C-alpha cells in the first residue's frame, strides 16, 4: 500500500526523523487556517499529493501551468495555487494518460539544500536480510544509479533481530561525509527512525530522497516515500487509515475488498484465473497469440462464491472486454465453486460475450457440467494450448 | 527415488482443525500420506476424523508419534510462530502452505532456521509430492504419475499445469516441489535443483520461475556448473507490467534484473531449454531430454 508524501513525513516526524515545516490541505476551506499555522515565509513549496513519482515534471490535465511541485514567492500565490491543484488531475510519466486526482496539497517552507543524499531501507531478497541503501547522489533515481554507477551506492545489511548497530550507522555516516557532531546526531536519529518504521509498521520501503543538509547545518528529509506490505496491514489500524482509494483503480479497490489480486490492463480479454503463476502464464500465452489481456486476476486459494462472483462482475464491467476466459487449475480452489460464482454474477441472465472455459483439478468435472448446462454457447478447452486456439477463434468472431 | 518426502515421512499437521486443512488432510490421507498427528493448541487430547491424535504442542507430537515433517495451515498472523515451534521441536522438514505471512515475521524465522535441524519449504507453497509415495500439500492427486522428472516451481497452479502436461504425455515425476511465491522464504530454486541433481531417481529437471528476485539466475549458474541431467524451464510474467505485484508477494519487477527477459537470457546462457509458451513446457523438456526421438 502506498501513502502520500505528507503522510510519510508525519510518520517520519513521529519517529524523530527531521522533516521541513509544512501543512496539508484537503479542501479550499482548510487553506486559510493551514497557512496561519505555517506562518509567514519568503517562499513556499506547493506540492500536489498523488501516489506517483515524477510529480515535478508532470502536468495538470485541468489547464494549470507548471508541474505538480512549484515554488512561489508569496502566501497569496501559494493559496491560489493550492486551490487550483485540489481536484485537478496530475499526469506524470508513471501514472498513465488519465493521471491521478489531487486529493491533498502539501504546502511547506522552502529549504536550500547544501548537500543531498539518498537513504532508504528495504529487504534484500538475495541476502534475505534488510538492507540500508545510501548514496551521496541525492535526488536521483536509485534504480538508474544502481545500474550505471553501483559503486556510488553503499549497501549495509542489517541483522533483523538486533537492528542497525552504532558502528553501522557510523560507517554509513562517514561514507556520506557526515562528520560534524550535529549532523551525526541527526543521522543517528534518522537511521533509527526509518528502521523502526520499516520493522514496527511492516513497511516494504522507507525512502528519503533527497535527505539534505540545510543552510543551518541540519539534516532534513525533503522528500519521502513509504510503502507498506499488504501482508502486514492486518496488524496496523493506524496505517490502514492512511489509504487513499482515490489514487487506485476503482476496479482494483473493489477486488481488494474481496481479497482478490486484480490488476487492470489495457487489453480486451477478461481473465478469470487462479494462482499468480497460472494467471501470469495465461497472460503470456494470450500475448503469444497476439491478443492482449484486459486484466491480471489471481482468485487466490480461499475465495468463496461471493468473491468469485464479484470478480466476474468486475471483468464484465470492463467496457473493452470482447471475450471472457476462465482458466482454473484447482488445488485449494474448487472447480464447482468457480462455476457457482460465475452463475451467481450473471444472476439468471445470459452472457453477451463469448466464453472460453478451461477448468482442471479439484471438482473440475462438476464445474464444467454446471457451466455447460447454464451457458450452452460456452467453448470448453482441455488444456492451455487449446485455450489459445479457442480464444483466437472466439476473438475473431467478435 | 524422490527428494524431501517419501513413504517414511510422518506428518504433523499444524492447524489441522481449520476448514482448508481438513479438506486437504483428508486428500493427503487418501493418497497414502502418513498423517500421524495434528496440532491445535487447546484441543490436545481430541482426535481428527476419529483416528489422528491432536496435541497442544509440537514437542509432544514428535515425542509420542515420531513426526518427522510439519505441514502448516495456520492462518497468516500466527503461521511464523507455528514454523518456529516446529524448528524448536527439531522437525527436519517443515512445509508451510499459509499465504500472507508478513515478511518481517519470515525474517525472524530465517534467523531461527540458521544452525537448526530444520529445512523449510514455503511459505505460500503448494507443498511437495513424491508421486505414488506421499504428498504434503494442496495439489490435486490425480494429475501426477510416478516417474523420474523432478519439477520445481515458484507457483502452485503453474506447477499443476506443468505436471499435468507431463502426465498427459506419459512422463512421470520423481518429486514436485513448490517453493512458494513470497519474497522471504525457505528452500530456494537452487537448493531444490541441487537435491534433484543429487537424487539418483531423478533423470531430468523442470524449473518454473517467474518475475521478481534473482533465484532463477542463481539456479541457472549452478546448472551450468554442475548439472549433467537435462533441464528445461519456463519463466512466467514476460508480459507483466513493471512495478506491480502480480499476485505473489515476490512477483514484482523492480529493475531490469527481475524482469522475465533478463531471467530467460540467463537460463539460456546456462544451456537450459526455455519454453517460449506455457503450453509447451512438457514438450520443451521432452525435446531436451530426447524422449520423443526414440
XYZ file of C-alpha atoms in Angstrom:
692
model
C 0.000 0.000 0.000
C 1.245 3.443 -0.907
C 0.753 6.628 1.078
C 1.174 10.327 0.298
C 4.335 12.332 0.881
C 2.675 14.396 3.635
C 1.591 11.197 5.419
C 5.099 9.787 5.107
C 6.513 12.977 6.620
C 4.061 12.930 9.510
C 5.062 9.350 10.197
C 8.781 10.174 9.918
C 8.368 13.112 12.305
C 6.587 10.867 14.814
C 9.673 8.608 14.707
C 12.017 11.591 15.339
C 13.234 11.961 11.750
C 13.741 15.673 10.925
C 11.368 16.982 8.234
C 10.646 20.501 6.988
C 7.768 22.622 8.305
C 4.675 22.099 6.237
C 0.907 21.854 6.298
C -1.528 19.725 4.363
C -4.802 20.960 2.894
C -7.530 18.700 1.551
C -10.090 21.374 0.658
C -10.138 25.079 -0.225
C -11.739 25.895 3.151
C -8.779 24.423 5.015
C -6.189 26.582 3.287
C -6.557 29.781 5.328
C -6.193 28.118 8.725
C -3.351 25.940 7.497
C -1.369 28.920 6.222
C -1.735 30.528 9.636
C -0.071 27.506 11.213
C 2.793 27.592 8.731
C 3.428 31.286 9.368
C 4.732 33.964 7.003
C 7.603 32.843 4.741
C 9.586 34.396 1.927
C 8.831 31.442 -0.318
C 6.574 28.397 -0.305
C 6.809 24.932 -1.888
C 3.385 23.824 -3.102
C 3.263 20.087 -3.747
C 0.342 18.150 -5.230
C -0.162 14.872 -3.336
C -0.650 11.843 -5.564
C 0.671 8.267 -5.420
C 3.175 8.666 -8.226
C 6.777 9.683 -8.678
C 7.863 12.298 -11.194
C 5.369 14.874 -9.875
C 7.626 17.855 -10.515
C 7.903 17.025 -14.201
C 4.210 16.184 -14.553
C 1.419 18.405 -15.890
C -2.179 19.089 -14.902
C -4.971 17.966 -17.177
C -7.224 20.805 -15.985
C -5.290 23.661 -17.583
C -2.963 24.693 -14.774
C 0.519 25.879 -15.749
C 3.583 24.163 -14.338
C 4.256 20.831 -12.682
C 3.000 19.165 -9.515
C 5.708 20.745 -7.353
C 6.078 24.518 -7.603
C 7.899 27.216 -5.655
C 6.086 30.539 -5.193
C 7.134 33.801 -3.567
C 4.039 34.888 -1.662
C 1.353 33.466 0.582
C -1.328 34.683 -1.801
C 0.248 32.799 -4.699
C 0.600 29.656 -2.587
C -3.063 29.780 -1.569
C -4.178 30.370 -5.131
C -2.010 27.561 -6.498
C -3.099 25.048 -3.831
C -6.738 25.877 -4.532
C -6.266 25.199 -8.260
C -4.322 21.978 -7.694
C -7.031 20.468 -5.481
C -9.470 18.383 -7.514
C -7.277 18.702 -10.621
C -5.616 15.679 -12.210
C -1.831 15.424 -12.347
C -0.350 13.371 -15.191
C 3.189 12.018 -14.758
C 5.418 9.690 -16.742
C 4.422 6.922 -14.321
C 0.655 7.118 -13.845
C -0.886 6.834 -17.303
C -2.697 9.284 -19.607
C -5.579 9.984 -17.190
C -3.259 10.976 -14.365
C -4.264 10.919 -10.698
C -6.764 13.005 -8.761
C -5.121 15.527 -6.433
C -6.946 14.988 -3.143
C -4.481 16.890 -0.987
C -1.811 19.578 -1.340
C 1.227 19.927 0.889
C 2.490 23.480 1.443
C 5.925 23.722 3.007
C 8.789 26.077 3.797
C 11.487 26.212 1.107
C 14.886 24.892 2.164
C 18.125 25.394 0.250
C 19.991 22.073 0.174
C 23.731 22.407 0.826
C 24.214 18.700 0.165
C 21.785 15.986 -0.951
C 21.797 12.284 -0.091
C 19.769 9.206 -0.790
C 18.784 6.943 2.124
C 16.398 4.002 2.176
C 15.666 0.678 3.795
C 14.052 -2.396 2.256
C 14.508 -6.183 2.141
C 17.377 -7.556 0.053
C 15.794 -10.733 -1.267
C 19.056 -12.319 -2.354
C 20.501 -11.914 1.157
C 17.125 -12.423 2.885
C 18.018 -9.545 5.199
C 17.032 -5.879 5.500
C 19.443 -3.558 3.720
C 20.109 0.171 4.036
C 20.981 1.884 0.757
C 22.811 5.194 0.925
C 24.282 7.471 -1.695
C 25.903 10.894 -1.845
C 23.970 11.498 -5.077
C 20.638 12.523 -3.583
C 17.630 13.340 -5.717
C 18.476 10.863 -8.469
C 16.502 7.793 -9.378
C 18.112 4.969 -7.428
C 17.371 2.209 -9.964
C 19.174 4.146 -12.692
C 22.087 4.921 -10.362
C 22.322 1.257 -9.339
C 22.641 0.236 -12.962
C 25.046 2.919 -14.144
C 27.107 3.575 -11.024
C 26.678 0.766 -8.499
C 29.855 1.951 -6.768
C 28.029 5.128 -5.738
C 25.619 3.187 -3.533
C 26.560 1.828 -0.109
C 24.641 -1.310 0.883
C 24.629 -2.076 4.595
C 22.812 -5.243 5.682
C 21.010 -5.097 8.994
C 20.503 -8.049 11.316
C 16.735 -8.212 11.761
C 16.871 -9.331 15.384
C 19.192 -6.526 16.507
C 18.522 -3.610 14.172
C 21.201 -1.198 12.964
C 24.217 -1.135 15.296
C 26.069 2.086 16.122
C 29.120 1.040 14.100
C 26.909 0.554 11.059
C 25.360 3.987 11.491
C 28.941 5.392 11.739
C 30.019 3.527 8.623
C 27.125 4.934 6.601
C 27.512 8.444 8.030
C 31.268 8.571 7.323
C 30.665 7.249 3.846
C 28.182 10.066 3.249
C 30.712 12.541 4.636
C 28.677 13.443 7.734
C 31.438 14.068 10.275
C 30.103 17.105 12.065
C 28.689 16.305 15.577
C 25.278 17.841 14.968
C 24.859 16.096 11.617
C 25.999 12.808 13.153
C 23.328 13.057 15.826
C 20.699 13.942 13.231
C 21.804 10.977 11.142
C 21.593 8.513 14.035
C 18.040 9.646 14.726
C 17.156 9.418 11.040
C 18.522 5.909 10.579
C 16.944 4.640 13.785
C 13.634 6.217 12.788
C 13.422 4.736 9.310
C 14.455 1.325 10.608
C 11.767 1.405 13.280
C 9.101 2.366 10.711
C 10.301 -0.459 8.464
C 10.291 -3.027 11.256
C 7.423 -1.972 13.509
C 4.974 -0.923 10.792
C 5.782 -3.630 8.223
C 6.911 -1.119 5.629
C 8.306 -2.646 2.438
C 10.202 0.552 1.597
C 11.159 3.641 3.567
C 12.958 6.030 1.243
C 14.217 9.554 1.862
C 15.255 11.152 -1.404
C 16.712 13.640 -1.022
C 17.910 13.753 2.545
C 19.516 17.195 2.697
C 21.865 19.296 4.779
C 20.160 22.648 5.344
C 21.734 26.108 5.481
C 21.641 25.787 9.286
C 23.742 22.624 9.012
C 20.980 20.220 9.985
C 19.642 17.118 8.247
C 16.139 17.188 6.807
C 14.009 14.689 4.850
C 12.974 16.834 1.891
C 11.000 14.146 0.058
C 9.952 10.743 1.304
C 8.229 7.636 0.097
C 6.927 4.882 2.345
C 5.245 1.733 1.031
C 3.648 -0.868 3.268
C 3.477 -4.572 2.742
C -0.126 -5.692 2.260
C 0.530 -8.791 4.366
C 1.379 -6.609 7.360
C -1.677 -4.333 7.163
C -3.942 -6.526 9.327
C -1.673 -5.610 12.271
C -1.792 -1.828 11.811
C -5.075 0.001 12.046
C -3.233 3.347 12.004
C -1.538 2.519 8.699
C -4.713 1.174 7.078
C -6.345 4.518 7.885
C -3.803 6.245 5.602
C -5.152 4.544 2.489
C -6.389 6.916 -0.226
C -8.582 4.826 -2.510
C -8.985 7.765 -4.920
C -5.388 7.072 -6.009
C -6.167 3.488 -7.005
C -8.042 1.928 -9.894
C -11.684 1.641 -8.883
C -11.877 -1.993 -10.007
C -8.704 -2.848 -8.111
C -10.177 -1.348 -4.944
C -13.360 -3.405 -5.336
C -11.314 -6.558 -5.946
C -9.081 -5.987 -2.943
C -12.137 -5.654 -0.708
C -12.931 -9.261 -1.648
C -9.344 -10.418 -1.142
C -8.643 -10.812 -4.864
C -5.402 -9.858 -6.617
C -6.606 -7.896 -9.623
C -4.665 -5.574 -11.889
C -6.366 -3.666 -14.686
C -4.547 -3.881 -18.046
C -5.333 -2.353 -21.416
C -6.294 -5.443 -23.452
C -9.602 -6.996 -24.459
C -9.825 -10.494 -22.944
C -11.164 -10.653 -19.398
C -9.282 -13.371 -17.494
C -10.653 -15.316 -14.524
C -7.687 -17.342 -13.291
C -6.351 -18.776 -10.040
C -2.833 -18.698 -8.744
C -0.342 -15.971 -9.579
C 1.815 -18.188 -11.795
C -1.043 -19.534 -13.894
C -2.579 -16.053 -14.127
C 0.693 -14.651 -15.462
C 1.234 -17.629 -17.762
C -2.275 -17.136 -19.160
C -1.444 -13.509 -19.967
C 1.823 -14.593 -21.576
C 0.040 -17.220 -23.666
C -2.587 -14.748 -24.921
C 0.200 -12.391 -25.936
C 1.848 -15.175 -27.928
C -1.367 -15.270 -29.995
C -1.258 -11.510 -30.438
C -4.152 -10.983 -28.033
C -3.897 -8.655 -25.042
C -5.442 -9.487 -21.662
C -7.761 -6.931 -20.082
C -6.501 -7.782 -16.630
C -4.427 -9.920 -14.321
C -6.541 -11.799 -11.779
C -5.491 -14.273 -9.132
C -8.548 -15.616 -7.333
C -6.325 -16.963 -4.572
C -6.998 -20.102 -2.618
C -9.625 -19.058 -0.155
C -12.064 -17.134 -2.324
C -15.667 -18.152 -1.805
C -18.572 -17.946 -4.242
C -19.223 -14.279 -3.395
C -15.646 -13.243 -4.146
C -15.655 -15.180 -7.410
C -18.970 -13.579 -8.393
C -17.532 -10.120 -7.654
C -14.518 -10.964 -9.806
C -16.806 -11.859 -12.716
C -18.794 -8.617 -12.246
C -15.542 -6.642 -12.326
C -14.465 -8.388 -15.546
C -17.854 -7.757 -17.156
C -17.819 -4.080 -16.160
C -14.738 -3.564 -18.342
C -16.056 -1.908 -21.492
C -13.045 -3.019 -23.526
C -13.642 -6.728 -22.869
C -14.596 -8.654 -26.025
C -14.132 -12.177 -24.651
C -14.141 -13.882 -21.292
C -11.616 -16.579 -20.431
C -11.848 -18.858 -17.412
C -8.639 -20.777 -16.717
C -8.741 -22.581 -13.379
C -6.429 -25.291 -12.136
C -7.964 -26.314 -8.860
C -5.965 -27.413 -5.871
C -7.175 -25.365 -2.979
C -9.689 -23.689 -5.284
C -12.513 -25.965 -6.419
C -13.934 -26.003 -9.940
C -17.548 -26.213 -8.779
C -17.137 -23.044 -6.691
C -15.867 -21.172 -9.732
C -18.884 -22.282 -11.767
C -21.256 -21.267 -8.970
C -19.550 -17.876 -8.728
C -19.894 -17.218 -12.458
C -23.590 -18.101 -12.429
C -24.193 -16.036 -9.322
C -22.686 -12.984 -11.012
C -24.862 -13.497 -14.112
C -27.913 -13.844 -11.875
C -30.009 -15.823 -14.364
C -29.070 -13.607 -17.291
C -27.110 -14.874 -20.271
C -23.625 -13.774 -21.170
C -23.236 -11.325 -24.045
C -19.526 -12.069 -24.550
C -18.050 -15.304 -25.919
C -16.891 -17.527 -23.051
C -13.962 -19.943 -23.165
C -13.605 -22.237 -20.157
C -10.833 -24.493 -19.007
C -11.299 -25.984 -15.543
C -8.923 -28.650 -14.304
C -8.104 -30.142 -10.907
C -10.326 -30.344 -7.836
C -14.037 -30.813 -8.678
C -13.332 -29.828 -12.274
C -15.951 -32.007 -13.922
C -18.731 -30.745 -11.691
C -17.717 -27.167 -12.521
C -17.672 -27.806 -16.268
C -21.080 -29.542 -16.158
C -22.653 -26.683 -14.232
C -21.418 -24.116 -16.746
C -22.342 -26.234 -19.786
C -25.910 -26.613 -18.507
C -26.418 -22.926 -17.739
C -24.435 -21.347 -20.590
C -24.845 -23.513 -23.712
C -22.641 -21.381 -26.009
C -19.539 -21.951 -23.885
C -16.410 -23.266 -25.594
C -14.516 -25.750 -23.431
C -10.779 -26.190 -23.780
C -8.992 -29.101 -22.178
C -5.503 -27.682 -21.943
C -3.527 -24.474 -22.164
C -2.759 -24.844 -25.876
C -6.449 -25.448 -26.654
C -7.320 -22.248 -24.795
C -5.122 -20.318 -27.185
C -6.902 -21.657 -30.261
C -10.352 -21.293 -28.720
C -9.771 -17.701 -27.664
C -8.336 -16.791 -31.042
C -11.422 -18.255 -32.739
C -13.867 -16.604 -30.374
C -11.974 -13.343 -30.658
C -12.040 -13.285 -34.425
C -15.809 -13.776 -34.414
C -16.413 -10.686 -32.247
C 13.595 -42.308 -5.624
C 12.479 -38.864 -4.714
C 13.515 -35.805 -2.725
C 12.351 -34.302 0.586
C 9.455 -36.728 1.207
C 8.750 -40.423 0.687
C 6.853 -43.326 2.243
C 8.728 -42.893 5.532
C 7.571 -39.330 6.036
C 5.452 -38.997 9.194
C 3.439 -35.802 9.129
C 2.331 -33.449 11.881
C -0.344 -31.030 10.617
C -0.378 -27.620 12.336
C -3.829 -26.060 12.409
C -5.438 -29.380 11.499
C -8.950 -28.372 12.551
C -9.259 -25.464 10.091
C -11.589 -25.755 7.104
C -8.919 -25.785 4.385
C -6.645 -28.038 6.443
C -9.432 -30.558 6.995
C -10.174 -30.688 3.265
C -6.549 -31.164 2.247
C -5.516 -33.507 5.074
C -8.275 -35.888 4.013
C -6.985 -35.825 0.438
C -3.412 -36.401 1.640
C -4.531 -39.406 3.673
C -6.456 -40.811 0.708
C -3.226 -40.551 -1.258
C -1.465 -42.629 1.341
C 0.327 -39.917 3.302
C 1.143 -40.948 6.871
C -0.523 -38.174 8.832
C 0.432 -39.176 12.368
C -0.603 -36.169 14.424
C -2.390 -32.847 14.435
C -1.566 -29.677 16.322
C -4.185 -27.323 17.708
C -3.294 -25.590 20.968
C -6.166 -26.078 23.393
C -7.574 -29.145 21.653
C -4.897 -31.587 22.807
C -6.349 -34.995 23.618
C -9.026 -34.790 20.916
C -8.868 -36.652 17.615
C -9.132 -35.607 13.980
C -11.554 -37.732 11.957
C -11.677 -40.103 14.906
C -8.191 -41.503 14.302
C -5.467 -38.838 14.306
C -4.404 -37.652 17.773
C -4.343 -33.893 18.296
C -1.678 -32.305 20.515
C -1.228 -28.939 22.198
C 2.474 -28.666 21.353
C 4.796 -29.848 18.591
C 7.242 -31.425 21.052
C 4.524 -33.755 22.352
C 3.573 -34.775 18.802
C 7.200 -35.574 17.995
C 7.775 -37.477 21.255
C 4.637 -39.563 21.025
C 4.139 -40.080 17.282
C 7.628 -39.715 15.838
C 6.566 -36.971 13.439
C 9.433 -36.025 11.087
C 7.664 -33.447 8.916
C 5.392 -30.487 9.627
C 2.603 -29.355 7.327
C 1.405 -25.883 8.303
C -2.062 -24.477 7.586
C -2.113 -21.967 10.469
C -3.591 -18.538 9.473
C -1.097 -15.883 8.344
C -0.735 -13.872 11.536
C 0.217 -16.972 13.557
C 1.985 -19.029 10.896
C 5.535 -17.792 11.569
C 5.087 -18.806 15.192
C 3.988 -22.269 14.042
C 7.123 -22.597 11.898
C 9.300 -21.564 14.840
C 7.598 -24.112 17.083
C 8.363 -26.818 14.511
C 12.006 -25.647 14.376
C 12.134 -25.802 18.172
C 10.799 -29.379 18.057
C 13.670 -30.209 15.652
C 11.344 -31.401 12.903
C 13.573 -31.997 9.849
C 11.162 -30.803 7.119
C 8.641 -28.003 7.523
C 6.180 -27.338 4.695
C 4.226 -24.081 5.058
C 1.125 -23.682 2.883
C -0.072 -20.449 4.513
C -0.217 -17.360 2.291
C 0.068 -13.777 3.527
C 2.708 -14.047 6.266
C 4.335 -10.627 6.824
C 7.943 -10.539 5.536
C 9.292 -9.326 8.875
C 7.894 -12.447 10.545
C 9.718 -14.512 7.941
C 12.963 -12.593 8.529
C 12.797 -13.768 12.160
C 12.056 -17.312 11.008
C 15.091 -17.208 8.701
C 17.354 -16.349 11.637
C 15.882 -19.227 13.674
C 16.485 -21.625 10.787
C 20.218 -20.875 10.733
C 22.018 -23.651 12.561
C 18.773 -25.518 13.261
C 17.870 -29.102 12.370
C 15.073 -27.987 10.052
C 14.578 -27.268 6.368
C 11.682 -25.003 5.413
C 9.623 -25.224 2.231
C 7.448 -22.150 1.657
C 5.523 -20.285 2.890
C 2.807 -19.679 0.311
C 3.772 -23.071 -1.110
C 1.503 -25.686 -2.688
C 3.659 -28.270 -0.899
C 5.611 -31.262 -2.136
C 4.561 -34.600 -3.615
C 6.539 -37.711 -4.462
C 4.032 -39.393 -6.785
C 2.946 -42.847 -5.731
C 4.514 -42.372 -2.297
C 3.217 -39.419 -0.364
C 2.006 -35.842 -0.671
C 2.252 -32.955 1.771
C 0.245 -30.179 0.222
C -2.763 -28.947 -1.678
C -2.031 -30.303 -5.161
C -4.715 -32.398 -6.888
C -3.526 -36.028 -6.638
C -4.751 -37.447 -9.945
C -2.636 -35.226 -12.195
C 0.595 -36.875 -11.014
C 2.286 -40.012 -12.225
C 5.300 -41.778 -10.665
C 8.435 -41.360 -12.761
C 11.801 -39.668 -12.899
C 11.371 -35.970 -13.749
C 11.867 -33.512 -10.909
C 9.635 -30.410 -11.022
C 10.349 -27.271 -9.006
C 8.333 -24.089 -9.201
C 7.633 -20.760 -7.524
C 3.944 -21.097 -8.309
C 1.272 -23.551 -7.203
C -1.130 -23.627 -10.117
C 1.671 -23.399 -12.664
C 3.246 -26.482 -11.048
C -0.067 -28.300 -11.522
C -0.160 -27.117 -15.136
C 3.378 -28.372 -15.776
C 2.778 -31.720 -14.078
C -0.474 -32.251 -15.981
C 1.299 -31.588 -19.291
C 3.914 -34.208 -18.335
C 1.436 -36.833 -17.206
C -0.698 -36.408 -20.334
C 2.431 -37.190 -22.359
C 3.211 -40.208 -20.197
C 6.186 -38.552 -18.478
C 6.170 -39.349 -14.754
C 7.639 -37.321 -11.886
C 10.049 -38.208 -9.060
C 9.021 -35.274 -6.867
C 7.196 -31.991 -7.474
C 8.139 -29.103 -5.233
C 6.583 -25.649 -4.879
C 8.988 -23.296 -3.105
C 6.279 -20.672 -2.629
C 5.573 -17.228 -4.004
C 6.854 -14.999 -1.193
C 9.993 -12.869 -1.253
C 11.355 -14.204 2.041
C 11.122 -17.976 2.224
C 12.903 -21.266 2.871
C 14.317 -23.606 0.195
C 15.356 -21.750 -2.956
C 15.132 -22.894 -6.570
C 18.864 -23.605 -6.464
C 18.631 -25.749 -3.321
C 15.829 -27.857 -4.794
C 17.610 -28.215 -8.147
C 20.710 -29.369 -6.254
C 18.663 -32.020 -4.423
C 17.229 -33.234 -7.738
C 20.717 -33.336 -9.204
C 21.914 -35.474 -6.276
C 18.891 -37.805 -6.435
C 19.651 -40.985 -8.424
C 15.918 -41.430 -9.067
C 15.659 -38.116 -10.917
C 16.761 -38.159 -14.572
C 15.846 -34.616 -15.551
C 14.610 -31.345 -14.073
C 11.958 -28.778 -14.928
C 12.219 -25.397 -13.258
C 9.290 -22.994 -13.386
C 10.210 -19.470 -12.369
C 8.619 -16.068 -12.559
C 9.419 -12.357 -12.405
C 10.980 -10.925 -9.235
C 14.126 -11.738 -7.267
C 17.256 -13.420 -8.589
C 16.747 -17.091 -7.724
C 16.402 -18.256 -11.325
C 19.755 -16.724 -12.191
C 21.432 -18.391 -9.196
C 19.926 -21.766 -10.117
C 20.980 -21.319 -13.745
C 24.562 -20.691 -12.695
C 24.528 -23.901 -10.652
C 23.026 -25.861 -13.547
C 25.701 -24.535 -15.857
C 28.452 -25.549 -13.423
C 27.234 -28.845 -12.007
C 24.200 -30.412 -13.679
C 24.555 -33.025 -16.408
C 20.877 -34.023 -16.388
C 18.584 -32.371 -18.953
C 16.997 -29.176 -17.624
C 14.044 -27.271 -19.071
C 12.394 -24.147 -17.716
C 9.610 -21.631 -18.070
C 9.516 -18.069 -16.723
C 6.086 -16.566 -16.128
C 5.413 -12.864 -16.469
C 7.108 -11.820 -19.710
C 4.067 -9.560 -20.254
C 3.730 -8.361 -16.641
C 3.809 -4.570 -16.186
C 6.791 -3.329 -14.116
C 6.269 -2.180 -10.545
C 3.062 -4.146 -9.989
C 2.841 -7.056 -7.579
C 1.454 -9.943 -9.635
C -0.483 -11.939 -7.030
C 2.559 -13.391 -5.308
C 4.259 -11.122 -2.792
C 7.537 -11.934 -4.548
C 6.378 -11.494 -8.131
C 7.273 -7.904 -8.880
C 9.575 -6.370 -11.458
C 11.828 -3.839 -9.730
C 14.673 -3.011 -12.069
C 15.889 -4.768 -15.179
C 17.259 -7.862 -13.449
C 13.971 -9.106 -12.013
C 12.175 -8.993 -15.389
C 11.390 -12.158 -17.359
C 13.557 -11.327 -20.387
C 16.695 -10.999 -18.244
C 15.976 -14.301 -16.494
C 15.266 -16.152 -19.746
C 18.553 -14.901 -21.167
C 20.416 -16.101 -18.050
C 18.775 -19.531 -18.286
C 19.505 -19.949 -21.973
C 23.091 -18.867 -21.426
C 23.375 -21.688 -18.884
C 22.234 -24.190 -21.521
C 18.731 -24.648 -20.151
C 15.907 -25.228 -22.672
C 13.383 -22.447 -22.033
C 9.769 -22.958 -23.155
C 8.546 -19.985 -25.194
C 4.935 -20.640 -24.312
C 3.443 -22.014 -21.062
C 1.521 -24.583 -23.118
C 4.753 -26.193 -24.267
C 6.684 -26.781 -21.025
C 6.483 -30.597 -21.167
C 7.152 -30.503 -24.904
C 10.282 -28.443 -24.375
C 11.522 -30.817 -21.673
C 10.773 -33.890 -23.797
C 12.766 -32.494 -26.692
C 15.703 -31.570 -24.479
C 15.685 -34.990 -22.796
C 15.391 -36.781 -26.140
C 12.191 -38.533 -25.086
C 10.477 -38.089 -28.454
C 13.354 -39.249 -30.653
C 13.024 -42.924 -29.707
